[in-house]
């Protein structure tokens, strides 16, 4: 018979083995071309779910794209409903699809913790996975990007604003400015609200200050941003587009009026592409509601991948 002591000893060894196995999620051990959940990638206060997609052929020093889903969505849904993974097969980058742990699956884009550099909550959980990928998978730290739709767009602004040292660019599809929702003690987006309805109107300086407060000591280059929004959006009303323009142009020190604003041959009729500088573009989609469809190929161009 086994003694209690030896059972406990086996249990301890087993747990240690699990821990070592989990902590050594090497790039080679990740199955190719399927969405795979990873664990134990670092500090993750809210237990954000984390899924990786590794294409058959990974580029040397691959780029990494964090793709954040909308409310009611999941990592699986955003993966299945986008071309990010199939384009990874062409371009050899890695993908992280985080999954929200909250009821309703919105992201925490409003707590003090999520809005502060290394402050905690969902944003830190996501960043921990990115740091893990850089440390263990050979990801090029100069090509770490964030994209997201709706609540995931808000999270993309949070990541760009609070972790400008980690992310080099962000694509914001149908979101709101950084730090737009009130901190009501709820960890997630709240609807309806002044912010969602486009009634929170601030100056560029006020909006920019919210970004600066996220990481007061930061003096490095900030991630470039491309925002997309529909004029018929009745979930996150269109003033959110123009408030984001005020915020990011002020953060970048760019003029608040575009240097060019044109239609593009590869975008549908009614889409205008306003460029304010190399770091900031704002695409407005006439007559489009919530959300603007994904234009993955254009995103990759902005990110310098394709
Ligand atoms: C760009 O031009 C379109 C009209 O062509 C306009 O609706 C839109 O507001 C402009 N974008 C910006 C950011 O000014
Ligand atoms: C917007 O215009 C800029 C400047 O011409 C260009 O570099 C960029 O690719 C355009 N973006 C989109 C999404 O069309």
Short mmCIF file of C-alpha atoms and ligand atoms in Angstrom, two decimals:
data_model
loop_
_atom_site.label_atom_id
_atom_site.label_comp_id
_atom_site.label_asym_id
_atom_site.label_seq_id
_atom_site.Cartn_x
_atom_site.Cartn_y
_atom_site.Cartn_z
CA UNK A 1 0.00 0.00 0.00
CA UNK A 2 1.10 3.57 -0.59
CA UNK A 3 1.49 5.75 2.45
CA UNK A 4 -0.13 9.13 2.62
CA UNK A 5 3.35 10.60 2.50
CA UNK A 6 4.24 8.87 -0.77
CA UNK A 7 0.87 9.82 -2.32
CA UNK A 8 1.53 13.44 -1.40
CA UNK A 9 5.04 13.09 -2.79
CA UNK A 10 3.71 11.77 -6.10
CA UNK A 11 1.12 14.52 -6.20
CA UNK A 12 3.77 17.16 -5.64
CA UNK A 13 5.98 15.68 -8.36
CA UNK A 14 3.04 15.51 -10.74
CA UNK A 15 2.12 19.15 -10.12
CA UNK A 16 5.73 20.22 -10.54
CA UNK A 17 5.85 18.33 -13.84
CA UNK A 18 2.69 20.07 -15.03
CA UNK A 19 4.12 23.43 -14.06
CA UNK A 20 7.38 22.81 -15.91
CA UNK A 21 5.49 21.53 -18.95
CA UNK A 22 3.20 24.56 -18.96
CA UNK A 23 5.98 27.05 -18.41
CA UNK A 24 8.01 25.69 -21.26
CA UNK A 25 5.33 26.27 -23.92
CA UNK A 26 7.99 26.44 -26.60
CA UNK A 27 7.18 27.59 -30.10
CA UNK A 28 7.97 24.07 -31.36
CA UNK A 29 5.45 22.50 -28.98
CA UNK A 30 2.55 24.61 -30.34
CA UNK A 31 0.55 22.70 -32.97
CA UNK A 32 0.50 24.41 -36.37
CA UNK A 33 -2.51 25.98 -38.06
CA UNK A 34 -4.99 25.57 -35.22
CA UNK A 35 -6.15 27.79 -32.41
CA UNK A 36 -4.46 26.54 -29.24
CA UNK A 37 -4.99 27.71 -25.69
CA UNK A 38 -1.92 28.51 -23.61
CA UNK A 39 -1.59 28.76 -19.83
CA UNK A 40 0.91 30.09 -17.31
CA UNK A 41 2.26 32.90 -19.47
CA UNK A 42 2.74 35.35 -16.59
CA UNK A 43 0.72 37.72 -14.45
CA UNK A 44 -2.94 37.43 -15.42
CA UNK A 45 -5.03 38.97 -12.63
CA UNK A 46 -8.44 38.37 -14.25
CA UNK A 47 -7.66 35.05 -15.86
CA UNK A 48 -8.01 36.28 -19.43
CA UNK A 49 -8.18 33.25 -21.73
CA UNK A 50 -5.28 33.17 -24.21
CA UNK A 51 -5.09 31.39 -27.55
CA UNK A 52 -2.23 31.30 -30.01
CA UNK A 53 -2.26 30.63 -33.73
CA UNK A 54 0.98 29.46 -35.30
CA UNK A 55 1.06 29.12 -39.09
CA UNK A 56 2.77 26.18 -40.80
CA UNK A 57 5.74 28.37 -41.70
CA UNK A 58 6.74 30.88 -39.04
CA UNK A 59 8.93 33.74 -40.28
CA UNK A 60 12.34 34.28 -38.67
CA UNK A 61 11.81 36.75 -35.81
CA UNK A 62 8.08 36.76 -36.51
CA UNK A 63 5.73 39.68 -36.01
CA UNK A 64 2.96 39.22 -33.45
CA UNK A 65 -0.63 40.44 -33.75
CA UNK A 66 -2.98 40.54 -30.75
CA UNK A 67 -6.56 40.32 -32.07
CA UNK A 68 -9.24 41.28 -29.53
CA UNK A 69 -12.89 40.28 -29.97
CA UNK A 70 -16.13 42.25 -29.52
CA UNK A 71 -18.68 41.89 -26.65
CA UNK A 72 -20.53 38.53 -26.72
CA UNK A 73 -17.66 37.25 -28.88
CA UNK A 74 -14.75 35.00 -28.03
CA UNK A 75 -11.25 34.19 -29.23
CA UNK A 76 -12.72 31.34 -31.30
CA UNK A 77 -15.31 33.58 -32.94
CA UNK A 78 -12.87 36.32 -33.85
CA UNK A 79 -10.47 33.70 -35.18
CA UNK A 80 -13.20 32.05 -37.28
CA UNK A 81 -14.74 35.32 -38.47
CA UNK A 82 -11.52 36.92 -39.71
CA UNK A 83 -8.76 36.32 -42.24
CA UNK A 84 -6.00 37.02 -39.72
CA UNK A 85 -5.11 33.32 -39.45
CA UNK A 86 -5.18 32.52 -43.18
CA UNK A 87 -3.02 35.60 -43.85
CA UNK A 88 -0.60 34.37 -41.18
CA UNK A 89 -0.07 31.30 -43.37
CA UNK A 90 1.07 33.66 -46.14
CA UNK A 91 3.12 36.05 -44.05
CA UNK A 92 4.45 33.90 -41.20
CA UNK A 93 3.41 36.05 -38.24
CA UNK A 94 2.03 34.73 -34.95
CA UNK A 95 -1.36 35.62 -33.53
CA UNK A 96 -2.69 35.89 -30.01
CA UNK A 97 -6.46 35.81 -29.58
CA UNK A 98 -7.36 36.77 -25.99
CA UNK A 99 -10.77 35.76 -24.63
CA UNK A 100 -12.62 37.93 -22.13
CA UNK A 101 -13.33 36.32 -18.74
CA UNK A 102 -16.28 38.63 -17.97
CA UNK A 103 -20.02 37.87 -18.27
CA UNK A 104 -21.11 39.25 -21.66
CA UNK A 105 -17.45 39.06 -22.72
CA UNK A 106 -16.80 42.78 -23.00
CA UNK A 107 -13.28 43.83 -22.02
CA UNK A 108 -12.34 45.90 -19.00
CA UNK A 109 -11.46 49.16 -20.73
CA UNK A 110 -12.35 51.51 -17.88
CA UNK A 111 -10.90 50.46 -14.50
CA UNK A 112 -7.93 52.34 -13.08
CA UNK A 113 -5.98 49.08 -13.16
CA UNK A 114 -6.54 48.33 -16.84
CA UNK A 115 -5.75 51.92 -17.83
CA UNK A 116 -2.42 52.04 -15.97
CA UNK A 117 0.90 50.71 -17.27
CA UNK A 118 1.47 47.42 -15.40
CA UNK A 119 -1.61 48.30 -13.32
CA UNK A 120 -3.38 44.95 -13.66
CA UNK A 121 -6.69 43.67 -15.00
CA UNK A 122 -7.35 42.49 -18.58
CA UNK A 123 -4.75 44.67 -20.27
CA UNK A 124 -1.93 43.33 -18.11
CA UNK A 125 -3.05 39.73 -18.72
CA UNK A 126 -2.83 40.32 -22.47
CA UNK A 127 0.52 42.09 -22.20
CA UNK A 128 1.90 39.21 -20.11
CA UNK A 129 1.21 36.84 -23.00
CA UNK A 130 2.95 39.25 -25.38
CA UNK A 131 5.98 39.48 -23.11
CA UNK A 132 5.98 35.68 -22.88
CA UNK A 133 5.91 35.42 -26.68
CA UNK A 134 8.83 37.82 -27.02
CA UNK A 135 10.87 36.01 -24.36
CA UNK A 136 10.11 32.44 -25.47
CA UNK A 137 9.04 32.39 -29.11
CA UNK A 138 11.54 34.72 -30.75
CA UNK A 139 8.93 37.35 -31.58
CA UNK A 140 10.42 40.60 -32.89
CA UNK A 141 9.68 43.18 -30.17
CA UNK A 142 9.66 45.87 -32.86
CA UNK A 143 6.75 44.21 -34.66
CA UNK A 144 4.14 43.69 -31.95
CA UNK A 145 0.71 44.93 -32.98
CA UNK A 146 -2.86 45.08 -31.68
CA UNK A 147 -6.12 44.97 -33.63
CA UNK A 148 -9.68 44.74 -32.41
CA UNK A 149 -13.35 45.32 -33.10
CA UNK A 150 -15.85 47.18 -30.89
CA UNK A 151 -14.95 46.27 -27.29
CA UNK A 152 -11.77 44.81 -28.79
CA UNK A 153 -11.18 48.15 -30.52
CA UNK A 154 -11.45 49.85 -27.14
CA UNK A 155 -8.98 47.31 -25.75
CA UNK A 156 -6.65 48.11 -28.64
CA UNK A 157 -6.73 51.78 -27.63
CA UNK A 158 -6.07 50.71 -24.01
CA UNK A 159 -3.07 48.60 -25.07
CA UNK A 160 -1.69 51.37 -27.28
CA UNK A 161 -2.21 54.00 -24.59
CA UNK A 162 -1.07 52.12 -21.48
CA UNK A 163 1.64 49.96 -23.09
CA UNK A 164 3.25 52.20 -25.73
CA UNK A 165 6.55 50.44 -25.01
CA UNK A 166 5.09 47.05 -25.98
CA UNK A 167 2.96 47.82 -29.05
CA UNK A 168 4.22 49.40 -32.24
CA UNK A 169 0.84 49.93 -33.93
CA UNK A 170 -2.87 49.51 -33.33
CA UNK A 171 -5.91 49.09 -35.59
CA UNK A 172 -9.12 50.27 -33.96
CA UNK A 173 -12.32 49.09 -35.67
CA UNK A 174 -15.45 50.85 -34.35
CA UNK A 175 -14.32 51.81 -30.86
CA UNK A 176 -14.20 54.77 -28.47
CA UNK A 177 -11.30 56.93 -27.21
CA UNK A 178 -8.88 55.72 -24.53
CA UNK A 179 -10.49 56.18 -21.08
CA UNK A 180 -13.95 57.16 -22.32
CA UNK A 181 -16.21 55.03 -20.11
CA UNK A 182 -16.58 56.06 -16.47
CA UNK A 183 -15.02 53.87 -13.81
CA UNK A 184 -18.19 52.75 -12.12
CA UNK A 185 -16.72 49.79 -10.31
CA UNK A 186 -17.92 47.56 -13.11
CA UNK A 187 -15.09 45.86 -14.85
CA UNK A 188 -16.55 46.04 -18.33
CA UNK A 189 -18.10 48.38 -20.88
CA UNK A 190 -21.41 49.85 -19.74
CA UNK A 191 -24.27 50.47 -22.15
CA UNK A 192 -25.97 52.73 -22.86
CA UNK A 193 -23.73 55.51 -21.70
CA UNK A 194 -22.64 59.04 -22.43
CA UNK A 195 -19.48 57.62 -23.97
CA UNK A 196 -21.14 55.03 -26.21
CA UNK A 197 -23.70 57.58 -27.38
CA UNK A 198 -20.99 60.01 -28.38
CA UNK A 199 -21.91 62.62 -25.81
CA UNK A 200 -18.59 62.80 -24.03
CA UNK A 201 -16.97 65.71 -25.83
CA UNK A 202 -13.55 66.81 -24.56
CA UNK A 203 -10.70 68.89 -25.94
CA UNK A 204 -7.78 67.16 -27.60
CA UNK A 205 -5.62 68.19 -24.65
CA UNK A 206 -8.04 66.63 -22.14
CA UNK A 207 -8.22 63.40 -24.13
CA UNK A 208 -4.44 63.30 -24.58
CA UNK A 209 -3.89 63.84 -20.87
CA UNK A 210 -5.83 60.64 -20.19
CA UNK A 211 -3.35 58.78 -22.36
CA UNK A 212 -0.33 60.50 -20.78
CA UNK A 213 -1.62 59.63 -17.28
CA UNK A 214 -1.50 55.92 -18.17
CA UNK A 215 2.30 55.87 -18.25
CA UNK A 216 3.63 59.20 -16.96
CA UNK A 217 7.34 58.44 -17.39
CA UNK A 218 7.08 57.33 -20.99
CA UNK A 219 9.09 59.37 -23.50
CA UNK A 220 9.63 56.85 -26.30
CA UNK A 221 7.96 56.56 -29.67
CA UNK A 222 4.26 55.75 -29.43
CA UNK A 223 2.48 53.10 -31.50
CA UNK A 224 0.93 54.36 -34.71
CA UNK A 225 -2.84 54.14 -34.91
CA UNK A 226 -5.40 53.53 -37.63
CA UNK A 227 -9.06 53.99 -36.70
CA UNK A 228 -12.16 52.88 -38.63
CA UNK A 229 -15.75 53.91 -37.93
CA UNK A 230 -19.17 53.91 -39.63
CA UNK A 231 -21.37 57.01 -39.89
CA UNK A 232 -24.47 54.88 -39.19
CA UNK A 233 -23.08 53.32 -35.99
CA UNK A 234 -25.83 53.44 -33.36
CA UNK A 235 -23.96 51.35 -30.77
CA UNK A 236 -20.87 53.55 -30.51
CA UNK A 237 -22.04 56.74 -32.11
CA UNK A 238 -19.89 58.51 -34.73
CA UNK A 239 -18.71 61.38 -32.47
CA UNK A 240 -16.46 58.70 -30.98
CA UNK A 241 -14.59 58.73 -34.29
CA UNK A 242 -13.92 62.44 -34.08
CA UNK A 243 -13.08 62.33 -30.34
CA UNK A 244 -10.47 59.65 -31.09
CA UNK A 245 -9.03 61.91 -33.79
CA UNK A 246 -8.70 64.74 -31.26
CA UNK A 247 -7.10 62.38 -28.75
CA UNK A 248 -4.50 60.73 -30.94
CA UNK A 249 -3.54 63.78 -33.03
CA UNK A 250 -2.89 65.65 -29.76
CA UNK A 251 -0.90 62.74 -28.32
CA UNK A 252 1.19 62.64 -31.51
CA UNK A 253 1.43 66.42 -31.77
CA UNK A 254 -0.14 66.35 -35.23
CA UNK A 255 -2.48 68.96 -36.70
CA UNK A 256 -6.15 68.15 -36.02
CA UNK A 257 -7.10 68.46 -39.67
CA UNK A 258 -5.97 65.81 -42.15
CA UNK A 259 -3.18 66.45 -44.65
CA UNK A 260 -5.13 64.32 -47.10
CA UNK A 261 -8.61 62.78 -47.12
CA UNK A 262 -9.42 60.64 -50.11
CA UNK A 263 -11.30 57.62 -51.34
CA UNK A 264 -9.17 54.56 -52.01
CA UNK A 265 -9.47 52.16 -54.96
CA UNK A 266 -9.34 49.12 -52.65
CA UNK A 267 -12.03 50.38 -50.26
CA UNK A 268 -15.81 50.48 -50.94
CA UNK A 269 -17.52 53.62 -52.20
CA UNK A 270 -18.17 56.09 -49.40
CA UNK A 271 -15.08 55.20 -47.40
CA UNK A 272 -12.77 58.18 -46.82
CA UNK A 273 -9.18 57.78 -45.66
CA UNK A 274 -7.98 60.79 -43.69
CA UNK A 275 -4.24 60.90 -43.05
CA UNK A 276 -2.90 63.20 -40.35
CA UNK A 277 0.70 62.04 -40.46
CA UNK A 278 2.60 58.79 -40.82
CA UNK A 279 1.41 57.70 -37.35
CA UNK A 280 -2.30 58.33 -37.68
CA UNK A 281 -5.06 57.56 -40.19
CA UNK A 282 -8.82 57.72 -39.71
CA UNK A 283 -11.15 55.91 -42.10
CA UNK A 284 -14.81 56.92 -42.04
CA UNK A 285 -17.31 54.58 -43.71
CA UNK A 286 -20.37 56.41 -45.03
CA UNK A 287 -23.63 54.61 -44.21
CA UNK A 288 -21.93 51.73 -42.39
CA UNK A 289 -23.26 50.68 -38.97
CA UNK A 290 -21.72 48.80 -36.08
CA UNK A 291 -19.20 47.43 -36.94
CA UNK A 292 -17.09 48.29 -39.99
CA UNK A 293 -16.20 45.00 -41.70
CA UNK A 294 -12.59 43.89 -41.36
CA UNK A 295 -10.08 44.91 -44.04
CA UNK A 296 -7.27 42.61 -42.98
CA UNK A 297 -5.15 43.17 -46.07
CA UNK A 298 -5.19 46.95 -45.51
CA UNK A 299 -4.36 46.45 -41.84
CA UNK A 300 -1.31 44.37 -42.72
CA UNK A 301 -0.15 47.14 -45.03
CA UNK A 302 -0.43 49.69 -42.22
CA UNK A 303 1.47 47.32 -39.91
CA UNK A 304 4.22 46.93 -42.50
CA UNK A 305 3.62 43.18 -42.81
CA UNK A 306 2.25 43.07 -46.36
C1 LIG B 1 -13.07 63.01 -44.94
O1 LIG B 1 -13.97 63.39 -45.94
C2 LIG B 1 -15.31 62.90 -45.79
C3 LIG B 1 -16.14 63.36 -46.95
O2 LIG B 1 -15.53 63.11 -48.13
C4 LIG B 1 -15.90 63.41 -44.51
O3 LIG B 1 -17.20 62.87 -44.33
C5 LIG B 1 -15.02 63.02 -43.33
O4 LIG B 1 -15.51 63.58 -42.16
C6 LIG B 1 -13.59 63.47 -43.57
N1 LIG B 1 -12.73 62.91 -42.52
C7 LIG B 1 -12.15 63.67 -41.60
C8 LIG B 1 -11.38 62.95 -40.56
O5 LIG B 1 -12.22 64.87 -41.57
C1 LIG B 2 -4.57 56.13 -46.38
O1 LIG B 2 -3.74 57.05 -47.04
C2 LIG B 2 -2.37 56.91 -46.75
C3 LIG B 2 -1.62 58.07 -47.40
O2 LIG B 2 -1.83 58.10 -48.77
C4 LIG B 2 -1.89 55.56 -47.26
O3 LIG B 2 -0.54 55.37 -46.95
C5 LIG B 2 -2.73 54.45 -46.59
O4 LIG B 2 -2.38 53.20 -47.13
C6 LIG B 2 -4.21 54.71 -46.76
N1 LIG B 2 -4.92 53.79 -45.89
C7 LIG B 2 -5.96 53.09 -46.30
C8 LIG B 2 -6.57 52.17 -45.31
O5 LIG B 2 -6.41 53.18 -47.40
#
